[in-house]
Coordinates of C-alpha atoms in Angstrom, one line a residue:
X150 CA 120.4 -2.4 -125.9
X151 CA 120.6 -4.9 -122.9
X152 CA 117.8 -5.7 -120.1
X153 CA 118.8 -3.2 -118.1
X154 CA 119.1 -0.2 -120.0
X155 CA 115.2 -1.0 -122.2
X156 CA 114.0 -1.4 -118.2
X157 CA 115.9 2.0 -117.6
X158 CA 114.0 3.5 -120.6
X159 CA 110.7 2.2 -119.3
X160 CA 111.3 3.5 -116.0
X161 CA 112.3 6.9 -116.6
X162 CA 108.7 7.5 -118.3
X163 CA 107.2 7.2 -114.7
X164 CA 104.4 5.0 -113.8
X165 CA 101.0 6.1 -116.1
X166 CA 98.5 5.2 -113.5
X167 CA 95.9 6.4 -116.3
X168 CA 96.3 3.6 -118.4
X169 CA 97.0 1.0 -115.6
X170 CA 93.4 2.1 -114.2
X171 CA 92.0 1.9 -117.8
X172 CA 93.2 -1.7 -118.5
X173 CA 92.5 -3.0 -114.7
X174 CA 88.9 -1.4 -115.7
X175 CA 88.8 -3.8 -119.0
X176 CA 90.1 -6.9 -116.7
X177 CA 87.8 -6.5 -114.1
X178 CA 85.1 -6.7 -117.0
X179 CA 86.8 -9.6 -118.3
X180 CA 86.7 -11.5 -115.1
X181 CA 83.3 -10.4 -114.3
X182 CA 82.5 -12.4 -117.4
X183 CA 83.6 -15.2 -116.3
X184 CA 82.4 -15.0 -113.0
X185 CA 78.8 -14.8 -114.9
X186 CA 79.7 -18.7 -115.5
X187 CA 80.6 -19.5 -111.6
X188 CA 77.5 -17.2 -110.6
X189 CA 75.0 -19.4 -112.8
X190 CA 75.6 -22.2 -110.8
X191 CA 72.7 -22.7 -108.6
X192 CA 70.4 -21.6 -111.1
X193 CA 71.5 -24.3 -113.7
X194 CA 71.7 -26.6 -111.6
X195 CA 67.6 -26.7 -111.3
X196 CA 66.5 -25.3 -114.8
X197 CA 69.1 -27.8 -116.4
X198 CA 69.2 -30.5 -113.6
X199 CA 72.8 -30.5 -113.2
X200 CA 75.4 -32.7 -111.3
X201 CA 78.4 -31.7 -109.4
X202 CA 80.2 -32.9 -111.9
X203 CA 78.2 -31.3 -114.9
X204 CA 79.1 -27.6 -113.4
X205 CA 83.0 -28.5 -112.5
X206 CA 83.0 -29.7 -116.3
X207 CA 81.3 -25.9 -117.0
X208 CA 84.2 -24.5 -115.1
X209 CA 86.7 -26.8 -116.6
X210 CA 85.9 -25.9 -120.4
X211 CA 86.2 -22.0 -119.4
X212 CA 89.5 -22.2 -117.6
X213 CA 91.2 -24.7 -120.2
X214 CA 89.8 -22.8 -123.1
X215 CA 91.8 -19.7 -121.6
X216 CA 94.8 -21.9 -119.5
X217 CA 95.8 -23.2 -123.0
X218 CA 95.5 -20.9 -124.9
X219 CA 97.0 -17.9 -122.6
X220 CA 100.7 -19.1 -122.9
X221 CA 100.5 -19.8 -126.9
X222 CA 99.0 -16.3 -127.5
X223 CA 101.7 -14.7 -124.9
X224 CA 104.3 -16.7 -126.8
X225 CA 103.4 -15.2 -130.4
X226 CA 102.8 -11.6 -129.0
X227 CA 106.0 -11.5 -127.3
X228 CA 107.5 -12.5 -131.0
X229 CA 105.0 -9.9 -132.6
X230 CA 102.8 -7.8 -130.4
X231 CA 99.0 -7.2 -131.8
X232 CA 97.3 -4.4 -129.9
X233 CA 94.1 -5.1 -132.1
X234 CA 93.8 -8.2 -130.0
X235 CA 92.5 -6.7 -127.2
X236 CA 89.0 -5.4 -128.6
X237 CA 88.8 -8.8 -130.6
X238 CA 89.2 -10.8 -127.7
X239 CA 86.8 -8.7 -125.6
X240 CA 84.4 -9.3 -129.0
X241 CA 84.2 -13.1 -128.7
X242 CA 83.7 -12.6 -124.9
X243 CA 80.6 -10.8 -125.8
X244 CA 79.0 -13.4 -128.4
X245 CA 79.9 -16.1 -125.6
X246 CA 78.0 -13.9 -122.7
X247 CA 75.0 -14.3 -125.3
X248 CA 75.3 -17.9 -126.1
X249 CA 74.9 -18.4 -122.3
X250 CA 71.9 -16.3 -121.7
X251 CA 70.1 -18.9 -124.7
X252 CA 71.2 -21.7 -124.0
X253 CA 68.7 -24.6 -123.4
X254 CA 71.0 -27.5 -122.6
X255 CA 73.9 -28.4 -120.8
X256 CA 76.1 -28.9 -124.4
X257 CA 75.2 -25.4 -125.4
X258 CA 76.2 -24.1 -122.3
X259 CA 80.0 -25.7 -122.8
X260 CA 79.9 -24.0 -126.6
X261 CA 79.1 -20.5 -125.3
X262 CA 81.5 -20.8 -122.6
X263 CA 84.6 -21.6 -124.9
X264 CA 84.0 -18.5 -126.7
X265 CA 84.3 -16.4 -123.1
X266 CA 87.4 -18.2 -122.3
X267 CA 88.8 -17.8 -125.7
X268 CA 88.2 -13.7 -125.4
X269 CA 89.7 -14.1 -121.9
X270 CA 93.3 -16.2 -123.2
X271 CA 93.3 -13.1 -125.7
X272 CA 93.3 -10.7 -123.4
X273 CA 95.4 -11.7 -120.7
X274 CA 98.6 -11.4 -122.4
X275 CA 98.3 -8.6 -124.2
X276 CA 96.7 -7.0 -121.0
X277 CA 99.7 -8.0 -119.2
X278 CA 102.0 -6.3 -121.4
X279 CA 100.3 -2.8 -121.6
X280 CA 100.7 -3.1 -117.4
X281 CA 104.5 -3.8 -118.0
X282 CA 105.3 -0.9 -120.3
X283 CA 102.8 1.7 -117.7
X284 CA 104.4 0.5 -114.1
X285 CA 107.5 2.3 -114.7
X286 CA 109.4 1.3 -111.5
X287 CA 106.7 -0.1 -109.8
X288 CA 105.7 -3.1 -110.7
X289 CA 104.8 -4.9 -108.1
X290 CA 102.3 -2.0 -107.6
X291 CA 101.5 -2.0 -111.4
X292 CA 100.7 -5.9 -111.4
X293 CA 98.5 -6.1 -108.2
X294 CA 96.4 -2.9 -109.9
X295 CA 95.8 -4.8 -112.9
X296 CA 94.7 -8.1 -110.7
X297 CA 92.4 -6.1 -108.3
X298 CA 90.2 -5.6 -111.6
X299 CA 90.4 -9.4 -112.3
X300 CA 90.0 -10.2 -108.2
X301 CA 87.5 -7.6 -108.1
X302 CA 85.3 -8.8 -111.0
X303 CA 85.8 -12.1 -109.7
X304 CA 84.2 -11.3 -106.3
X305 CA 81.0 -9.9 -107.7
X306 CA 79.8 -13.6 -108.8
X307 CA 78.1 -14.1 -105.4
X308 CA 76.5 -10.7 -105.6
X309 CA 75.5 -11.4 -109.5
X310 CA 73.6 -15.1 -108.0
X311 CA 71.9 -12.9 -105.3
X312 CA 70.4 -9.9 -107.7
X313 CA 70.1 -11.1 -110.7
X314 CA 70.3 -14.9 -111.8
X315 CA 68.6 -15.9 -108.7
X316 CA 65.4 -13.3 -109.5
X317 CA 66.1 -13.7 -113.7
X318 CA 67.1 -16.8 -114.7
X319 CA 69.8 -17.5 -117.1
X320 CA 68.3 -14.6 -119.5
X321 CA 70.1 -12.8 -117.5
X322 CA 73.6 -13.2 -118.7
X323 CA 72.6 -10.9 -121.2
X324 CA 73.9 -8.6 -119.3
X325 CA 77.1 -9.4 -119.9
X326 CA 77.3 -7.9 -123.4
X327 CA 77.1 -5.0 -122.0
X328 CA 80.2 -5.0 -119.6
X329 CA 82.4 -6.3 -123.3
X330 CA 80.6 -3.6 -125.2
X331 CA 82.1 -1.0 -122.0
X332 CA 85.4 -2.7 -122.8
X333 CA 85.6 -2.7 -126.0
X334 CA 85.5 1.1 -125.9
X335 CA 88.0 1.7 -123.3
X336 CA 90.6 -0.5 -125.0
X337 CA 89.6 1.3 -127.9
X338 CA 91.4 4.3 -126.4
X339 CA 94.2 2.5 -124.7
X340 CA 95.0 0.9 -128.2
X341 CA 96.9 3.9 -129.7
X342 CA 98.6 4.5 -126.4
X343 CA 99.9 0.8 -126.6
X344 CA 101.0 1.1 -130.2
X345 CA 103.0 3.8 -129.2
X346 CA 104.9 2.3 -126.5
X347 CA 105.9 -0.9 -128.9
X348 CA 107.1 1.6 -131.3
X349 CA 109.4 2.7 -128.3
X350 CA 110.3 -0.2 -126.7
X351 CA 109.0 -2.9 -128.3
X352 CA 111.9 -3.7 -130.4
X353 CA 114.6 -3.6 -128.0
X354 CA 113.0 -5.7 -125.2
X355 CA 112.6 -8.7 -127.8
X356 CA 116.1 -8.0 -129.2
X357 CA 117.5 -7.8 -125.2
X358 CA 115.6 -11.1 -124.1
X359 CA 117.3 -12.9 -127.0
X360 CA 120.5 -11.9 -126.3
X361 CA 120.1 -12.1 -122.1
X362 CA 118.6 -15.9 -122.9
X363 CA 122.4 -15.9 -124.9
X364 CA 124.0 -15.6 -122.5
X365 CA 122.5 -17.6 -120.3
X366 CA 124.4 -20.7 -119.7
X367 CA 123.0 -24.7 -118.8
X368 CA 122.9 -24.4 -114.9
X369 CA 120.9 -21.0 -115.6
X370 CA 118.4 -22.6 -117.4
X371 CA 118.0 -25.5 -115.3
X372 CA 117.9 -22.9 -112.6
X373 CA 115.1 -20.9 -114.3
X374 CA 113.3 -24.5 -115.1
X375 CA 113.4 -25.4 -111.6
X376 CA 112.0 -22.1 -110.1
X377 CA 109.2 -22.5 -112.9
X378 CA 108.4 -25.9 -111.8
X379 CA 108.2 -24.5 -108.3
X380 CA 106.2 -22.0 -109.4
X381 CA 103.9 -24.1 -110.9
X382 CA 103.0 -26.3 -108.1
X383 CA 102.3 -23.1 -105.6
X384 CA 99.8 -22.6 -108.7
X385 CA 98.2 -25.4 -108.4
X386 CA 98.0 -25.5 -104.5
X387 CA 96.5 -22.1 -104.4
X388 CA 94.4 -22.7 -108.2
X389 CA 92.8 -25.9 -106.3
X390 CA 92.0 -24.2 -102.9
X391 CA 90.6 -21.2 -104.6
X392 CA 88.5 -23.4 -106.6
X393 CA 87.1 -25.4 -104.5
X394 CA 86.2 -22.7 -102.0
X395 CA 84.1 -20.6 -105.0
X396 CA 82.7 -23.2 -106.8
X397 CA 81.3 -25.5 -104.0
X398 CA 81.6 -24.3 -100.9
X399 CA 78.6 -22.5 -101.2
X400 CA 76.8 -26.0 -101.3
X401 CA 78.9 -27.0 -98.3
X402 CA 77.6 -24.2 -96.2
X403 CA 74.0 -24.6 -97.5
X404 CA 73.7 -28.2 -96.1
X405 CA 76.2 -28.0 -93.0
X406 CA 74.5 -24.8 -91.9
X407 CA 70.9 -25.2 -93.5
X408 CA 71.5 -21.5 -95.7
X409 CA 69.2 -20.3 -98.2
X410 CA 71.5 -20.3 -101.6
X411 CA 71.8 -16.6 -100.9
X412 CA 72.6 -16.6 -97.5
X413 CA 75.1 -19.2 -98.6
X414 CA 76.7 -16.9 -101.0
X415 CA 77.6 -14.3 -98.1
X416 CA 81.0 -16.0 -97.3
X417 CA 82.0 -16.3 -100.4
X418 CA 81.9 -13.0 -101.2
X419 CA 83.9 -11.6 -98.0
X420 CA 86.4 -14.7 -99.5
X421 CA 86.6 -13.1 -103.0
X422 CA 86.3 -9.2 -101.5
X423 CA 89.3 -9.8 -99.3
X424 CA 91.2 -11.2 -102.2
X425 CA 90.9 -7.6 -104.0
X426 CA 92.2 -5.9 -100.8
X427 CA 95.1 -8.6 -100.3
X428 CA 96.0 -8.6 -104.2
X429 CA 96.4 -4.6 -104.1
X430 CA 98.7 -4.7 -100.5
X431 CA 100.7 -7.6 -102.1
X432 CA 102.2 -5.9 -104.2
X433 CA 103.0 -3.0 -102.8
X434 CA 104.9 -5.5 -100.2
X435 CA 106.6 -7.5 -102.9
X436 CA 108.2 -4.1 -103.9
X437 CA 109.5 -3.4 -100.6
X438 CA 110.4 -6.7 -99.3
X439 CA 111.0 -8.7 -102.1
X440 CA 108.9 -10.7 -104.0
X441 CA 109.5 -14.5 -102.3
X442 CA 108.7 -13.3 -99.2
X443 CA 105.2 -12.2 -100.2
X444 CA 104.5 -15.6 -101.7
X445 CA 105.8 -17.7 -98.7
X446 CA 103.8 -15.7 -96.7
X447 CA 100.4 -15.7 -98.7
X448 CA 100.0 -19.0 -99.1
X449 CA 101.6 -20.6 -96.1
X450 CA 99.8 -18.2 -94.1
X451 CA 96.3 -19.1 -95.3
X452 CA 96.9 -23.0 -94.2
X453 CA 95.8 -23.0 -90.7
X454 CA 92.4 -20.2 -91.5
X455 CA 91.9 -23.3 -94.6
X456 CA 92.6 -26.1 -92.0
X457 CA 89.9 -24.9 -89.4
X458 CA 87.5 -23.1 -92.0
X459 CA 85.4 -26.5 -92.1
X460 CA 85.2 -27.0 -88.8
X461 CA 83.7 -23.9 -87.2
X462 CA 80.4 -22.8 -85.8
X463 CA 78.6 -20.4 -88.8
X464 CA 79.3 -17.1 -86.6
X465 CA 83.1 -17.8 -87.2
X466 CA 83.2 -18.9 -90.9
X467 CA 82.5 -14.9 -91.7
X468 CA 85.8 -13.2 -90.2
X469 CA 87.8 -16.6 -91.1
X470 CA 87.0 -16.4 -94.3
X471 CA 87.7 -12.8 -94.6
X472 CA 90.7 -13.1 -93.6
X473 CA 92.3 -16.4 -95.2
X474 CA 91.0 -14.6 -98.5
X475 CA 93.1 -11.3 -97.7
X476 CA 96.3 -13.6 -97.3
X477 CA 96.2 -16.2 -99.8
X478 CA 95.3 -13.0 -102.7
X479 CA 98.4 -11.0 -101.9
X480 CA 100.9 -13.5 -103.2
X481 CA 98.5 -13.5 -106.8
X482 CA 99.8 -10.6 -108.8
X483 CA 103.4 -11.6 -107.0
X484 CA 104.0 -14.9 -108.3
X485 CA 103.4 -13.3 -111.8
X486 CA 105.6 -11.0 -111.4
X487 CA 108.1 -13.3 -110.2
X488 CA 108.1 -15.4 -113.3
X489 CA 108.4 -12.2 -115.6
X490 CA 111.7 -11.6 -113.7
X491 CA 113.0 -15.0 -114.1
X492 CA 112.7 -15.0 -117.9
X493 CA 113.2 -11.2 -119.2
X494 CA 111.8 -9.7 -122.1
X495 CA 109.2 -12.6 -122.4
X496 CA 106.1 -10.7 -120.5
X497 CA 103.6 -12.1 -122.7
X498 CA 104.7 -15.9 -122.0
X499 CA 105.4 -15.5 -118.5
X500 CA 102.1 -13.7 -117.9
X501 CA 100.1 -16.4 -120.2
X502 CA 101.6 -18.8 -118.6
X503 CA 101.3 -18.1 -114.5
X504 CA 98.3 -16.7 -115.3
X505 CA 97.3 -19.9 -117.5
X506 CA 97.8 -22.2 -115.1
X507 CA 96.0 -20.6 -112.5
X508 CA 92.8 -21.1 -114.7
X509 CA 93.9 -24.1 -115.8
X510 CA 94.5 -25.7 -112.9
X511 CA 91.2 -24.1 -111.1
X512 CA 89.8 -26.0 -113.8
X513 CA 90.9 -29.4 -113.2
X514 CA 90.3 -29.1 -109.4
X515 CA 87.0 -28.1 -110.4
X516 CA 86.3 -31.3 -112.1
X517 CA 88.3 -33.3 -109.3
X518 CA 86.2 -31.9 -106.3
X519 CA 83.0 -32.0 -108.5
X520 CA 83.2 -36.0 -109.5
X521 CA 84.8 -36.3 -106.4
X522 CA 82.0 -34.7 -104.1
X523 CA 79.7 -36.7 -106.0
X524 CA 81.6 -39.8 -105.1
X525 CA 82.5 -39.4 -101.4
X526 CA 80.7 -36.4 -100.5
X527 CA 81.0 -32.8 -100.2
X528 CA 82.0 -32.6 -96.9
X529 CA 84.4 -35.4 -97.1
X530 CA 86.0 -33.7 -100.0
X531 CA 86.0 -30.2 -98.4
X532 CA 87.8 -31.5 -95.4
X533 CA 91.0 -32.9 -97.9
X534 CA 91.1 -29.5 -100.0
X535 CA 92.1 -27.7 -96.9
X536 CA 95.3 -29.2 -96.7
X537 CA 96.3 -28.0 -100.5
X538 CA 97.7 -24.7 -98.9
X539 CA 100.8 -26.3 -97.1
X540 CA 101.9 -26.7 -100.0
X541 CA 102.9 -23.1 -100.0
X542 CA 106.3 -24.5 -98.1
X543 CA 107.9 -25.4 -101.3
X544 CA 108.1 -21.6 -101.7
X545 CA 111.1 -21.7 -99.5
X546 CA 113.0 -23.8 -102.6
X547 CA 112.8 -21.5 -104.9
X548 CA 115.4 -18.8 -105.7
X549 CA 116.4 -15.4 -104.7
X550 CA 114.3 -12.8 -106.2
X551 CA 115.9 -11.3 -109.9
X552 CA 115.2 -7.3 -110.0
X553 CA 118.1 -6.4 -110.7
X554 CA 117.6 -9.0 -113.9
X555 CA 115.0 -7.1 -115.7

């Protein structure tokens, strides 16, 4: 069976929207777990007395616990698909959500935190796939309603600070086991669905990706390395950007604009809520005009709102903010499904890995800015991050979008 005709089999089954709600519900847990991490921030920094660079090291244990490990887990359930993974992921995500709310010192923090990002690498994949085989023909649309649950769960780490680590403590990532307790039962039920589906086409789409990787010849793979590469950089423009903009701007605004920490917190929720709307239009874009456009646009787009963002009078940073989040998002869920498209039949891989590096690479920009910021200064380093987005022009090298490939 080639590419074509396992797509054409998926495709005819329509898109189940049930089950793409159902796992986006799971990934918005997921990510709301991790955004417990982000969302501690100004409350360890006091009961712990930690640095700048202490908390980007926080951020950089979650992200490269799951960057690492999202690729190697897409890579050997693309070989040999484990639906049981998703409830066992979301289980070490909830042993790590109570490690955190214990914790006493700054070590025990990093220990708990590995076990969130491990649950996190596990899902990812997996989650990624269960989207593939429900999108039916609409997978641009299929992949952005998957991200809106990570974007959205993302988002709610300002609103978490304000209501309840702020008033709580860090007792109050107890929480958290809750929200992988709710998951756990909803993949519980998508489980037997997904079983089902690799009975169908599980088979055929490993057998057609070895023989479409057969066929390929050297300049296709040296094609399909370079667009990766590409790829990979837009990743890391956007993965920086994003991370320095929810993991310190908040401090930037409180002492450039004298904010309480909640007040503070404001902006970067509008950031993270616009990213949810921008992620879902994305993708309904990338369907209808293609999915290159969408990236070029996303992240080329949001330079000049990054360019003047630290620079304006407090009144302005609201609708500027809004705004540069609601463009940079919509090229998220596109650039992964971009990547799935340039190396069919490996969904898993491509996911792990786009997806990987976007933590990854948050991750190490969150350690950068962080020692940095406590080298130079904040504002110093704020004013450099906002030229990361330009690198969105090397989106015009990379090549013509592949549909018609999967």
């Amino acid at each position: 069976m080639s590419v074509a005709s396992t797509r054409t089999a998926a495709v005819q089954t329509g898109t189940i929207y049930v089950i793409l709600f159902a796992i986006s519900s799971v990934h918005l847990m997921n990510d709301t777990m991790q955004a417990v991490v982000s969302a501690l921030f100004p409350v360890l920094e006091k009961s712990l007395h930690l640095s700048y660079g202490q908390m980007g090291w926080i951020a950089f244990t979650l992200s490269m616990t799951s960057s690492i490990m999202q690729p190697v887990v897409g890579y050997f359930s693309d070989r040999r698909p484990a639906p049981w993974m998703l409830p066992a992921g979301m289980g070490l995500s909830l042993i790590g959500m109570a490690g955190i709310s214990i914790a006493p010192s700054f070590l025990l923090v990093i220990l708990a935190v590995v076990f969130v990002g491990l649950g996190s690498a596990i899902f990812h994949p997996e989650g990624s796939r269960v989207v593939y085989f429900a999108a039916g023909g609409r997978r641009g649309l299929a992949q952005s309603i998957y991200q809106v649950g990570g974007n959205l769960g993302s988002s709610l780490a300002p609103l978490m600070t304000i209501f309840i680590f702020l008033p709580l403590g860090q007792t109050g990532a107890i929480w958290g086991t809750l929200l992988a307790a709710a998951a756990i039962i909803i993949l519980l039920r998508v489980v037997p669905w997904y079983k089902e589906r690799l009975n169908l086409y599980g088979k055929p789409v490993k057998r057609a990706a070895k023989t479409a990787m057969n066929e390929n010849d050297k300049r296709e793979r040296k094609v399909i390395g370079y667009a990766m590469f590409i790829l990979i950089m837009l990743v890391f423009a956007r993965s920086w950007y994003n991370s320095g903009i929810s993991t310190y701007f908040v401090f930037f605004l409180r002492d450039t604009y004298n904010l309480t920490n909640q007040a503070a917190l404001v902006p970067i929720f509008l950031f993270s809520a616009a990213g949810v709307i921008g992620t879902f239009f994305g993708g309904m874009l990338a369907d209808r005009f293609g999915r290159k456009k969408v990236i070029l646009c996303s992240i080329v787009g949001s330079s000049p709102f990054a360019l003047l963002l630290p620079h304006l009078p407090l009144a302005w940073v609201y609708p500027l903010i809004f705004v540069m989040g609601l463009v940079l998002f919509s090229g998220f869920s596109v650039t992964v499904v971009y990547a799935q498209e340039l190396v069919p039949g490996k969904v898993g891989m491509a996911s792990g890995l786009i997806t990987g590096l976007a933590f990854g690479m948050g991750a190490l920009g969150a350690v950068v800015i962080g020692e940095a910021a406590d080298l130079w200064g904040l504002t110093r380093v704020m004013n450099y991050t906002s030229f990361l987005p330009l690198f969105g022009f090397l989106t015009l090298l990379l090549p013509a979008d592949r549909r018609d490939k999967v």
